[in-house]
Short mmCIF file of C-alpha atoms in Angstrom, two decimals:
data_model
loop_
_atom_site.label_atom_id
_atom_site.label_comp_id
_atom_site.label_asym_id
_atom_site.label_seq_id
_atom_site.Cartn_x
_atom_site.Cartn_y
_atom_site.Cartn_z
CA MET A 1 0.02 -0.04 0.02
CA PRO A 2 1.41 3.31 -0.91
CA SER A 3 1.94 6.02 1.63
CA ILE A 4 1.10 9.68 1.03
CA GLU A 5 3.30 12.20 3.02
CA LEU A 6 1.40 15.38 4.01
CA LEU A 7 3.76 18.41 4.31
CA GLY A 8 2.70 21.32 6.01
CA ARG A 9 3.50 24.49 3.76
CA GLY A 10 3.48 28.15 4.25
CA PRO A 11 2.65 29.92 1.01
CA ARG A 12 2.65 33.75 1.13
CA LEU A 13 1.15 35.77 -1.70
CA CYS A 14 1.41 39.60 -2.21
CA PRO A 15 -0.81 41.55 -4.26
CA LYS A 16 1.07 43.42 -7.34
CA TYR A 17 3.19 46.12 -6.08
CA ARG A 18 2.57 45.25 -2.47
CA ARG A 19 -0.32 47.55 -2.79
CA ARG A 20 -2.57 47.61 0.30
CA VAL A 21 -5.67 46.56 -1.48
CA LEU A 22 -7.00 43.65 0.66
CA GLY A 23 -9.49 45.05 3.29
CA GLY A 24 -13.02 45.42 4.20
CA PRO A 25 -15.48 42.99 2.30
CA ILE A 26 -12.53 41.84 -0.15
CA VAL A 27 -10.87 40.01 3.03
CA GLU A 28 -13.99 37.84 3.65
CA ARG A 29 -14.48 36.95 -0.13
CA LEU A 30 -10.92 36.29 -0.48
CA LYS A 31 -10.99 33.65 2.40
CA GLN A 32 -14.12 32.13 1.09
CA VAL A 33 -12.56 31.77 -2.57
CA ILE A 34 -9.12 30.45 -1.02
CA GLY A 35 -11.21 27.90 1.11
CA GLU A 36 -13.20 26.45 -1.91
CA VAL A 37 -10.02 26.08 -4.06
CA ILE A 38 -8.10 24.31 -1.21
CA GLU A 39 -11.16 21.93 -0.69
CA GLU A 40 -11.40 21.27 -4.36
CA LYS A 41 -7.92 20.42 -4.72
CA GLY A 42 -7.83 17.88 -1.77
CA ALA A 43 -5.57 20.14 0.53
CA TRP A 44 -6.17 20.95 4.20
CA LEU A 45 -6.15 24.58 5.28
CA VAL A 46 -4.83 24.83 8.71
CA GLU A 47 -4.50 28.67 9.17
CA LEU A 48 -5.30 31.82 6.95
CA GLU A 49 -4.38 35.18 7.56
CA VAL A 50 -5.09 38.09 5.38
CA MET A 51 -3.43 41.52 5.73
CA PRO A 52 -3.74 44.48 3.39
CA ASP A 53 -0.74 43.77 1.43
CA GLN A 54 -0.24 39.86 1.88
CA VAL A 55 -1.72 36.76 2.59
CA HIS A 56 -0.31 34.02 4.72
CA LEU A 57 -1.48 30.59 4.26
CA LEU A 58 -0.55 27.24 6.25
CA VAL A 59 -1.91 24.16 4.38
CA GLU A 60 -1.08 20.46 4.20
CA VAL A 61 -1.05 19.39 0.48
CA ASP A 62 -0.21 16.05 -0.92
CA PRO A 63 3.39 16.10 -2.72
CA GLN A 64 2.18 14.24 -5.68
CA PHE A 65 -0.30 17.29 -6.36
CA GLY A 66 2.39 20.17 -5.53
CA ILE A 67 2.28 23.38 -3.77
CA HIS A 68 2.87 25.13 -7.08
CA ARG A 69 -0.44 23.92 -8.38
CA LEU A 70 -2.43 24.73 -5.33
CA VAL A 71 -1.00 28.43 -5.27
CA LYS A 72 -1.53 28.72 -9.08
CA ALA A 73 -5.16 27.55 -8.77
CA ILE A 74 -5.59 29.97 -5.41
CA LYS A 75 -4.15 33.07 -7.42
CA GLY A 76 -5.92 32.44 -10.69
CA ARG A 77 -9.20 31.98 -9.18
CA SER A 78 -8.98 34.69 -6.54
CA SER A 79 -7.93 37.30 -8.92
CA ARG A 80 -10.54 36.59 -11.41
CA VAL A 81 -13.45 36.37 -8.78
CA LEU A 82 -12.36 39.29 -6.92
CA CYS A 83 -11.66 41.68 -9.95
CA GLN A 84 -15.06 40.86 -11.19
CA GLU A 85 -16.85 41.43 -8.08
CA TYR A 86 -14.61 44.74 -7.02
CA PRO A 87 -14.00 46.57 -10.20
CA ALA A 88 -11.80 49.23 -8.06
CA LEU A 89 -9.41 46.45 -7.79
CA GLU A 90 -8.79 46.00 -11.43
CA SER A 91 -8.58 50.01 -12.04
CA ARG A 92 -5.78 50.05 -9.21
CA LEU A 93 -3.83 46.99 -10.44
CA PRO A 94 -3.20 45.50 -13.91
CA THR A 95 -3.25 42.04 -11.99
CA LEU A 96 -4.13 41.38 -8.65
CA TRP A 97 -1.35 39.12 -7.63
CA THR A 98 2.57 39.25 -8.21
CA ASN A 99 4.21 36.60 -10.38
CA SER A 100 5.95 35.04 -7.38
CA TYR A 101 5.10 33.62 -4.00
CA PHE A 102 7.18 32.50 -1.17
CA VAL A 103 6.82 28.88 0.33
CA ALA A 104 8.37 27.54 3.34
CA THR A 105 8.06 23.96 4.73
CA VAL A 106 7.02 23.65 8.38
CA GLY A 107 9.22 20.67 8.88
CA GLY A 108 9.24 19.41 12.61
CA ALA A 109 8.03 22.54 13.99
CA PRO A 110 4.90 21.80 15.92
CA THR A 111 1.91 23.07 14.19
CA ASP A 112 0.39 25.29 17.26
CA VAL A 113 3.68 27.26 16.90
CA VAL A 114 3.34 27.90 13.15
CA LYS A 115 -0.34 28.65 13.48
CA MET A 116 0.73 31.45 16.29
CA TYR A 117 3.30 32.71 14.04
CA VAL A 118 0.79 33.07 11.12
CA GLU A 119 -1.74 34.79 13.41
CA ASP A 120 0.92 37.09 14.69
CA GLN A 121 1.87 38.43 11.26
CA LYS A 122 -1.11 40.75 11.40
CA ASN A 123 0.26 42.80 14.42
CA ARG A 124 3.67 43.13 12.80
#
């Protein structure tokens, strides 16, 4: 029987030019879209924190699927949906997200410690 290894990953996404555009009702809609994508792709959302200029995620994803595919799906769907529902975003930015993202594996760190780190990012 093959084993499936789940890795905790912490992607960080930033809006284009690090503009502080993620606020108000956009935050709740973004969280909803991200949750939908993660569920559809068979990953597990552990923690999510949205700040005006970045998004921190802690997800568990099957390495066979790949974190890059998950991030691509999240960025693509959220950009399309948010720009359609909030036209002011499209007028301020050519695209919602930068082309890049940062991912760090959690490794052996306790999940509680990583969750606290993600939650604490909003206070920095």
